[in-house]
Coordinates of C-alpha atoms and ligand atoms in Angstrom, one line a residue:
M1 CA -33.6 6.2 -0.3
G2 CA -34.3 8.7 -3.1
S3 CA -37.2 9.9 -5.2
G4 CA -36.4 9.4 -8.9
G5 CA -36.9 6.8 -11.6
R6 CA -33.8 5.0 -10.4
E7 CA -35.4 4.5 -7.0
H8 CA -38.7 3.4 -8.4
A9 CA -36.9 0.8 -10.4
I10 CA -35.0 -0.3 -7.3
C11 CA -38.1 -0.5 -5.2
K12 CA -40.0 -2.4 -7.9
T13 CA -37.2 -4.9 -8.4
V14 CA -36.8 -5.4 -4.7
S15 CA -40.5 -5.9 -4.3
Q16 CA -40.2 -9.1 -6.4
S17 CA -37.9 -10.7 -4.0
S18 CA -39.3 -13.4 -1.8
K19 CA -37.0 -12.2 1.0
I20 CA -38.9 -8.9 1.5
S21 CA -41.8 -8.4 3.8
K22 CA -42.0 -4.6 3.7
I23 CA -40.4 -1.7 1.7
Y24 CA -40.2 1.9 2.8
C25 CA -39.0 4.6 0.4
I26 CA -37.7 7.9 1.8
P27 CA -39.1 10.2 0.3
G28 CA -40.2 8.4 -2.8
N29 CA -42.7 9.4 -5.5
A30 CA -46.1 8.3 -6.8
G31 CA -44.5 5.2 -8.4
T32 CA -42.6 4.0 -5.3
Q33 CA -45.9 4.4 -3.5
Q34 CA -47.3 1.4 -5.5
V35 CA -44.7 -1.0 -4.1
A36 CA -43.4 0.7 -1.0
E37 CA -44.6 3.0 1.8
N38 CA -43.3 6.5 1.2
I39 CA -41.8 8.2 4.2
D40 CA -41.7 12.0 4.0
L41 CA -38.3 12.7 5.4
D42 CA -35.4 14.8 4.3
I43 CA -32.7 12.3 3.3
D44 CA -30.0 14.8 4.2
N45 CA -31.2 14.8 7.8
F46 CA -29.3 11.7 8.9
D47 CA -30.5 11.9 12.5
K48 CA -34.1 11.8 11.5
V49 CA -33.5 9.0 9.0
L50 CA -31.7 6.9 11.6
K51 CA -34.5 7.5 14.1
F52 CA -37.0 6.3 11.5
L53 CA -35.0 3.2 10.6
Q54 CA -34.6 2.2 14.2
E55 CA -38.2 2.7 15.1
S56 CA -39.3 0.7 12.0
K57 CA -36.8 -2.0 12.6
V58 CA -35.4 -1.8 9.0
D59 CA -33.0 -4.6 8.2
M60 CA -31.2 -3.1 5.2
V61 CA -30.9 0.3 3.5
I62 CA -30.2 0.9 -0.2
V63 CA -29.1 4.4 -1.0
G64 CA -30.0 5.7 -4.5
P65 CA -28.6 9.2 -5.0
E66 CA -25.0 10.5 -4.6
K67 CA -25.5 13.4 -2.2
P68 CA -26.1 11.4 1.1
L69 CA -23.3 9.0 0.1
V70 CA -20.9 11.8 -0.5
N71 CA -22.0 13.3 2.9
G72 CA -21.2 10.1 4.7
I73 CA -24.6 8.5 5.4
V74 CA -23.1 5.0 5.1
D75 CA -20.5 5.7 7.7
Y76 CA -23.1 7.2 10.0
L77 CA -25.6 4.4 9.6
E78 CA -23.0 1.7 10.0
S79 CA -21.7 3.3 13.2
N80 CA -25.3 2.9 14.4
N81 CA -25.4 -0.8 13.5
I82 CA -27.6 -0.4 10.4
K83 CA -26.8 -2.6 7.4
V84 CA -26.5 -0.4 4.4
F85 CA -25.7 -0.9 0.7
G86 CA -23.5 1.9 -0.7
P87 CA -20.0 3.3 -0.5
R88 CA -18.7 5.2 2.6
K89 CA -17.7 8.8 2.6
I90 CA -14.0 8.6 1.5
P91 CA -14.6 6.3 -1.5
S92 CA -17.6 8.4 -2.4
Q93 CA -15.2 11.2 -3.2
L94 CA -14.7 9.4 -6.5
E95 CA -17.9 11.2 -7.4
G96 CA -17.9 14.0 -4.9
S97 CA -14.5 15.5 -6.0
K98 CA -13.3 15.5 -9.6
T99 CA -9.8 16.4 -8.4
F100 CA -9.8 13.4 -6.0
T101 CA -10.4 11.1 -9.0
K102 CA -8.0 12.8 -11.3
N103 CA -5.2 12.5 -8.7
I104 CA -5.9 8.8 -8.5
C105 CA -5.8 8.6 -12.3
K106 CA -2.4 10.3 -12.3
K107 CA -0.9 8.2 -9.5
Y108 CA -2.2 4.8 -10.8
N109 CA -1.8 5.6 -14.5
I110 CA -5.5 5.3 -15.3
P111 CA -6.3 6.5 -18.9
T112 CA -8.1 9.8 -18.7
A113 CA -8.0 13.2 -20.4
N114 CA -4.9 15.2 -19.7
F115 CA -5.7 17.8 -17.1
G116 CA -4.7 20.7 -14.9
I117 CA -6.1 21.7 -11.5
F118 CA -6.4 25.5 -10.8
E119 CA -7.2 27.3 -7.7
K120 CA -6.9 30.9 -9.0
K121 CA -8.9 32.5 -11.8
E122 CA -5.8 34.2 -13.2
S123 CA -3.7 31.0 -13.5
A124 CA -6.6 29.2 -15.1
I125 CA -7.1 31.9 -17.8
K126 CA -3.4 32.1 -18.4
F127 CA -3.4 28.3 -19.1
L128 CA -6.3 28.7 -21.5
E129 CA -4.5 31.4 -23.4
N130 CA -1.9 28.7 -24.4
S131 CA -4.4 25.9 -25.0
K132 CA -6.0 24.2 -27.9
F133 CA -9.8 24.3 -28.3
P134 CA -12.3 22.8 -27.8
I135 CA -11.4 22.3 -24.2
V136 CA -13.3 21.1 -21.2
I137 CA -13.7 23.1 -18.0
K138 CA -15.3 21.6 -14.9
A139 CA -16.2 22.9 -11.4
D140 CA -14.9 20.6 -8.6
G141 CA -17.6 19.0 -6.4
L142 CA -21.2 17.8 -7.0
A143 CA -23.1 19.8 -9.6
S144 CA -25.9 17.3 -10.7
G145 CA -24.3 16.8 -14.2
K146 CA -24.0 20.6 -14.7
G147 CA -20.8 22.4 -14.0
V148 CA -19.1 21.1 -17.1
Y149 CA -18.4 23.4 -20.0
I150 CA -17.1 22.4 -23.4
S151 CA -15.6 25.7 -24.6
K152 CA -15.0 26.2 -28.3
N153 CA -12.7 29.2 -28.0
I154 CA -10.9 31.5 -25.5
T155 CA -13.9 33.8 -25.0
E156 CA -16.2 30.9 -24.0
G157 CA -13.4 29.5 -21.9
K158 CA -12.9 32.7 -19.9
E159 CA -16.7 33.0 -19.4
A160 CA -16.7 29.4 -17.9
V161 CA -13.9 30.1 -15.6
N162 CA -15.6 33.3 -14.4
E163 CA -18.9 31.6 -13.8
I164 CA -17.4 28.8 -11.9
F165 CA -15.3 31.1 -9.6
N166 CA -18.2 33.5 -9.2
G167 CA -20.1 30.6 -7.5
K168 CA -22.6 29.4 -10.1
F169 CA -22.3 25.9 -8.8
G170 CA -21.6 26.8 -5.1
I171 CA -18.3 27.9 -3.6
A172 CA -15.6 26.8 -6.1
K173 CA -12.2 26.4 -4.6
K174 CA -10.8 24.5 -7.6
I175 CA -11.5 24.0 -11.2
L176 CA -10.3 21.4 -13.6
I177 CA -9.3 22.1 -17.2
E178 CA -9.0 19.1 -19.4
E179 CA -8.4 17.9 -22.9
F180 CA -11.4 17.3 -25.0
L181 CA -11.8 13.6 -25.9
N182 CA -13.5 12.9 -29.1
G183 CA -15.2 9.5 -29.0
E184 CA -18.4 7.7 -28.0
E185 CA -19.5 7.6 -24.4
M186 CA -20.4 4.5 -22.4
S187 CA -21.6 3.8 -18.9
F188 CA -20.0 0.8 -17.3
F189 CA -21.3 -0.5 -14.0
I190 CA -19.9 -2.9 -11.4
V191 CA -21.1 -3.9 -8.0
C192 CA -18.5 -4.5 -5.4
D193 CA -18.4 -5.9 -1.9
G194 CA -15.1 -4.4 -0.7
K195 CA -13.1 -7.4 -1.8
N196 CA -14.6 -8.7 -5.1
F197 CA -16.7 -7.1 -7.8
K198 CA -19.0 -8.3 -10.6
I199 CA -19.8 -6.4 -13.8
F200 CA -23.3 -5.0 -13.6
K201 CA -23.9 -4.4 -17.3
T202 CA -23.2 -1.4 -19.6
A203 CA -25.6 1.2 -21.0
Q204 CA -25.7 4.3 -23.1
D205 CA -27.2 7.5 -21.8
H206 CA -28.5 10.5 -23.9
K207 CA -27.6 13.6 -21.9
R208 CA -28.5 16.4 -24.3
V209 CA -32.1 17.6 -24.4
N210 CA -32.6 17.6 -28.2
E211 CA -32.6 14.9 -30.8
G212 CA -29.2 14.3 -32.5
D213 CA -27.5 15.0 -29.1
E214 CA -28.0 18.7 -29.5
G215 CA -28.8 21.4 -26.9
K216 CA -28.3 21.7 -23.2
N217 CA -27.2 18.9 -20.9
T218 CA -29.8 17.2 -18.8
G219 CA -29.9 14.5 -16.2
G220 CA -30.5 12.0 -19.0
M221 CA -33.3 11.9 -21.7
G222 CA -33.1 8.1 -22.2
A223 CA -30.8 5.2 -22.3
Y224 CA -30.3 1.7 -23.5
S225 CA -28.6 -1.4 -22.3
P226 CA -26.3 -3.1 -23.3
S227 CA -24.0 -0.6 -25.0
G228 CA -23.2 -1.4 -28.6
L229 CA -19.6 -0.5 -27.9
I230 CA -18.8 -3.3 -25.5
N231 CA -16.8 -6.4 -26.5
E232 CA -14.5 -8.7 -24.7
I233 CA -11.2 -6.9 -25.5
L234 CA -12.7 -3.6 -24.4
E235 CA -14.1 -5.1 -21.2
N236 CA -10.8 -6.5 -20.2
K237 CA -9.1 -3.1 -20.8
I238 CA -11.7 -1.3 -18.7
I239 CA -11.2 -3.8 -15.9
N240 CA -7.5 -3.9 -16.0
K241 CA -6.7 -0.3 -16.8
I242 CA -9.5 1.5 -14.9
I243 CA -11.5 -0.6 -12.4
Y244 CA -8.7 -2.6 -10.7
P245 CA -6.3 0.3 -10.2
T246 CA -9.2 2.4 -8.8
L247 CA -10.2 -0.3 -6.3
K248 CA -6.5 -0.7 -5.4
A249 CA -6.2 3.1 -4.8
I250 CA -9.2 3.0 -2.4
E251 CA -7.7 0.1 -0.6
E252 CA -4.4 1.8 -0.2
M253 CA -6.2 4.7 1.5
G254 CA -7.3 2.2 4.1
E255 CA -10.9 2.0 2.7
R256 CA -13.0 -0.4 0.7
Y257 CA -15.5 0.1 -2.0
K258 CA -18.9 -1.3 -1.4
G259 CA -21.9 -0.7 -3.6
F260 CA -22.5 0.2 -7.2
L261 CA -19.7 2.0 -9.1
Y262 CA -20.5 3.7 -12.4
A263 CA -17.6 4.5 -14.7
G264 CA -18.5 7.2 -17.3
L265 CA -16.1 6.3 -20.1
M266 CA -15.2 7.8 -23.5
I267 CA -14.3 5.1 -26.0
I268 CA -11.9 6.0 -28.8
D269 CA -10.9 3.2 -31.2
N270 CA -11.7 0.5 -28.6
E271 CA -9.6 2.2 -25.9
P272 CA -11.4 3.3 -22.7
F273 CA -10.7 6.7 -21.0
L274 CA -12.3 7.6 -17.7
I275 CA -14.4 10.7 -17.8
E276 CA -15.9 10.5 -14.4
Y277 CA -17.0 8.1 -11.6
N278 CA -20.4 8.0 -10.0
V279 CA -20.8 6.1 -6.7
R280 CA -24.3 4.9 -7.5
M281 CA -26.4 3.6 -10.4
G282 CA -27.1 5.9 -13.3
D283 CA -30.4 7.5 -13.8
P284 CA -31.9 6.5 -16.4
E285 CA -29.4 3.7 -17.0
C286 CA -30.7 1.9 -13.9
Q287 CA -34.2 1.8 -15.3
T288 CA -32.9 -0.1 -18.4
I289 CA -30.6 -2.5 -16.4
L290 CA -32.7 -3.7 -13.5
P291 CA -35.5 -5.2 -15.7
L292 CA -32.8 -7.4 -17.2
L293 CA -31.6 -8.7 -13.9
K294 CA -32.7 -12.3 -13.2
T295 CA -30.9 -12.7 -9.9
D296 CA -32.7 -11.4 -6.8
L297 CA -31.4 -7.9 -6.2
I298 CA -31.7 -8.4 -2.5
D299 CA -29.2 -11.3 -2.8
V300 CA -26.8 -9.0 -4.7
C301 CA -27.1 -6.3 -2.0
N302 CA -26.8 -8.7 0.9
A303 CA -23.8 -10.4 -0.7
C304 CA -22.1 -7.0 -0.9
C305 CA -22.9 -6.1 2.7
D306 CA -21.6 -9.5 3.8
E307 CA -18.5 -9.5 1.6
N308 CA -19.8 -12.6 -0.1
L309 CA -20.2 -11.5 -3.7
K310 CA -17.6 -13.9 -5.0
N311 CA -20.0 -16.8 -4.4
L312 CA -23.0 -15.2 -6.2
N313 CA -23.6 -15.7 -9.9
I314 CA -25.4 -12.7 -11.3
E315 CA -27.7 -13.7 -14.2
W316 CA -29.2 -11.5 -16.9
R317 CA -31.9 -11.7 -19.5
E318 CA -30.7 -11.6 -23.0
E319 CA -33.0 -8.9 -24.4
K320 CA -32.2 -5.4 -25.3
S321 CA -33.6 -2.7 -23.0
L322 CA -34.5 0.9 -23.9
C323 CA -35.8 3.7 -21.8
I324 CA -37.4 7.0 -23.0
V325 CA -37.8 9.8 -20.5
L326 CA -41.0 11.8 -20.6
C327 CA -40.1 15.4 -19.5
S328 CA -42.1 18.5 -18.5
N329 CA -42.2 21.1 -21.3
G330 CA -39.3 23.6 -20.8
Y331 CA -37.0 21.1 -19.0
P332 CA -34.0 21.5 -18.3
E333 CA -34.9 25.1 -17.9
K334 CA -38.1 26.5 -16.6
F335 CA -41.1 24.2 -16.4
T336 CA -44.3 23.9 -14.4
N337 CA -45.1 21.3 -11.8
N338 CA -48.4 20.0 -10.6
V339 CA -49.8 19.2 -14.0
Q340 CA -52.2 16.2 -13.7
I341 CA -51.3 13.0 -15.6
D342 CA -54.5 11.2 -16.6
D343 CA -55.0 7.6 -17.7
L344 CA -51.6 6.4 -16.5
N345 CA -53.1 3.4 -14.9
N346 CA -55.2 2.6 -18.0
L347 CA -52.1 1.8 -20.1
K348 CA -51.9 -1.9 -20.8
L349 CA -48.4 -3.1 -20.1
S350 CA -47.0 -6.4 -21.2
N351 CA -44.4 -8.3 -19.1
N352 CA -41.7 -6.6 -21.1
D353 CA -43.0 -3.0 -20.4
F354 CA -42.2 -0.9 -17.4
I355 CA -43.2 2.6 -16.4
F356 CA -41.0 4.0 -13.7
H357 CA -42.0 7.3 -12.1
A358 CA -39.5 10.0 -11.6
G359 CA -40.9 13.5 -10.8
T360 CA -44.4 12.6 -9.8
K361 CA -46.6 12.8 -6.7
E362 CA -50.0 11.5 -5.8
K363 CA -52.7 13.7 -4.3
G364 CA -56.2 12.3 -3.7
N365 CA -55.7 9.3 -6.0
K366 CA -54.6 11.5 -8.8
I367 CA -51.1 11.7 -10.2
Y368 CA -49.3 15.1 -10.8
S369 CA -46.0 16.0 -12.2
N370 CA -43.3 17.0 -9.7
G371 CA -40.1 17.6 -11.6
G372 CA -38.4 18.0 -15.0
R373 CA -38.0 14.3 -15.7
V374 CA -41.4 12.8 -15.0
L375 CA -41.9 9.3 -16.3
N376 CA -39.6 6.6 -17.7
F377 CA -40.9 4.2 -20.3
V378 CA -38.8 1.1 -20.6
S379 CA -39.4 -1.8 -23.0
L380 CA -37.5 -5.0 -23.5
S381 CA -37.3 -6.7 -26.8
S382 CA -35.1 -8.8 -29.0
S383 CA -34.2 -5.6 -30.9
F384 CA -33.6 -2.0 -29.8
K385 CA -35.8 -0.8 -32.7
N386 CA -38.8 -2.8 -31.3
A387 CA -38.1 -1.7 -27.8
R388 CA -38.1 2.0 -28.9
E389 CA -41.2 1.6 -30.9
R390 CA -43.0 0.0 -28.0
A391 CA -41.9 2.7 -25.5
M392 CA -43.0 5.4 -27.9
D393 CA -46.3 3.8 -28.5
L394 CA -47.0 3.8 -24.8
I395 CA -46.0 7.5 -24.5
N396 CA -48.2 8.3 -27.4
Q397 CA -51.1 6.4 -25.8
L398 CA -50.7 8.4 -22.6
N399 CA -50.6 11.6 -24.7
W400 CA -49.7 13.9 -21.7
K401 CA -50.1 17.4 -22.9
N402 CA -47.4 19.0 -20.7
G403 CA -44.7 16.5 -21.9
F404 CA -42.0 16.1 -24.5
F405 CA -39.5 13.3 -25.2
R406 CA -36.7 12.4 -27.6
K407 CA -37.9 10.2 -30.4
D408 CA -34.3 9.2 -31.3
I409 CA -33.1 7.4 -28.2
G410 CA -30.8 4.7 -29.4
F411 CA -30.2 6.4 -32.8
K412 CA -26.5 5.5 -32.8
I413 CA -27.3 1.8 -32.6
I414 CA -30.7 1.7 -34.4
D415 CA -30.5 4.1 -37.2
K416 CA -27.0 3.4 -38.4
Ligands
AMP1 P1 -19.1 14.8 -16.4 O1 -20.0 15.5 -15.5 O2 -17.7 14.9 -16.0 O3 -19.6 13.5 -16.8 O4 -19.3 15.6 -17.8 C1 -20.5 15.7 -18.4 C2 -20.4 15.5 -19.9 O5 -19.5 16.3 -20.5 C3 -19.9 14.1 -20.2 O6 -20.9 13.1 -20.1 C4 -19.3 14.2 -21.5 O7 -20.4 14.2 -22.5 C5 -18.8 15.6 -21.5 N1 -17.3 15.5 -21.2 C6 -16.8 15.6 -20.0 N2 -15.4 15.5 -20.0 C7 -15.1 15.5 -21.3 C8 -13.9 15.4 -22.1 N3 -12.7 15.4 -21.4 N4 -13.9 15.3 -23.4 C9 -15.1 15.3 -24.1 N5 -16.3 15.4 -23.4 C10 -16.3 15.5 -22.1
LIG2 N1 -27.3 9.3 -16.3 C1 -26.2 10.0 -15.8 C2 -26.1 9.9 -14.3 O1 -26.9 9.2 -13.7 O2 -25.3 10.6 -13.8

């Protein structure tokens, strides 16, 4: 379920499994259409989704995006006897509510930025008046990566508080004000069956729209895997200080975590701090990670659904993987849709090149843009530098007139 680059990568990977006879993608994009049958249904309409799954005798569902998870699609489908890979409603609050996660951090001593939770504008502003800047101000609840302000001074801070309480990201009952952590970010993934988990690689995202990590936040302009920050000592700290206590917290609520879990971390002097959890794969991190997976993804998902992950050895290719996102001009602000993309099928891809569609749709055998993030170019190579050159080469060959992309993806690891 889903319609982005992440879901195309999932469909493509699953299509290589010998255990699959048919894939549907709800609602999908022009890329998923190449390996699956797209089904034009609203994934937030659980009744209609269930009806379709029952009529089509679907054996297993993989949920891509967070919204249906946070709204409880897994609980709903499971109660109707459908096998589904993804976390249930309560554990999905790890992404759905920042205050839920922060309260777990507090109770279980998980390293994170110091924070306060405020329900009234006046008390939030009073707190800001006695704070050091920069400071981070966040709306509670899902805001698609928006809803986070890094305020340089009290004027900006007040503006952020006002915007959030005035409903810029939907009804805001609570806001979070937290200490600014100055380090380097890393995405850390695990896959969990409710009892055991396995690491599902690391990656680095590039959230800002402009080169050098400047400008507005986006859904992600590119990524690479593995992260250059990871090492054995750090990995052990992440697992012992962050992952185990979180899974324990979920268990003590009488729940179990099943599915992918994505920890957004800030690394400061080889110490991990939790910034946020996501209850799904990252986008575009997923597009860099899945091409590295040697094990059958269906075996991974099945093992999770059957609580049998302990007995599965997840194997990975050794290469570096890098993804560049081709966006519509104007993104993340105003952009035009329905711009034709010519010659996409004429690009010659090697075994190490992948093009995943994000915002695209097909009409009469032609492909059109249908979103801000349009295509993901992923290349695997023995070096990140080669991978980036190859991905850029393909984008340049495509030469889509309505598009732009960051030419510096991976700069922290390549151009040092
Ligand atoms: P979030 O939606 O919580 O991941 O926040 C979006 C982005 O804001 C993160 O990816 C970070 O780049 C930045 N950010 C969030 N919280 C902090 C923090 N406490 N200190 C520094 N940067 C932060
Ligand atoms: N790449 C960031 C996210 O998926 O939330």
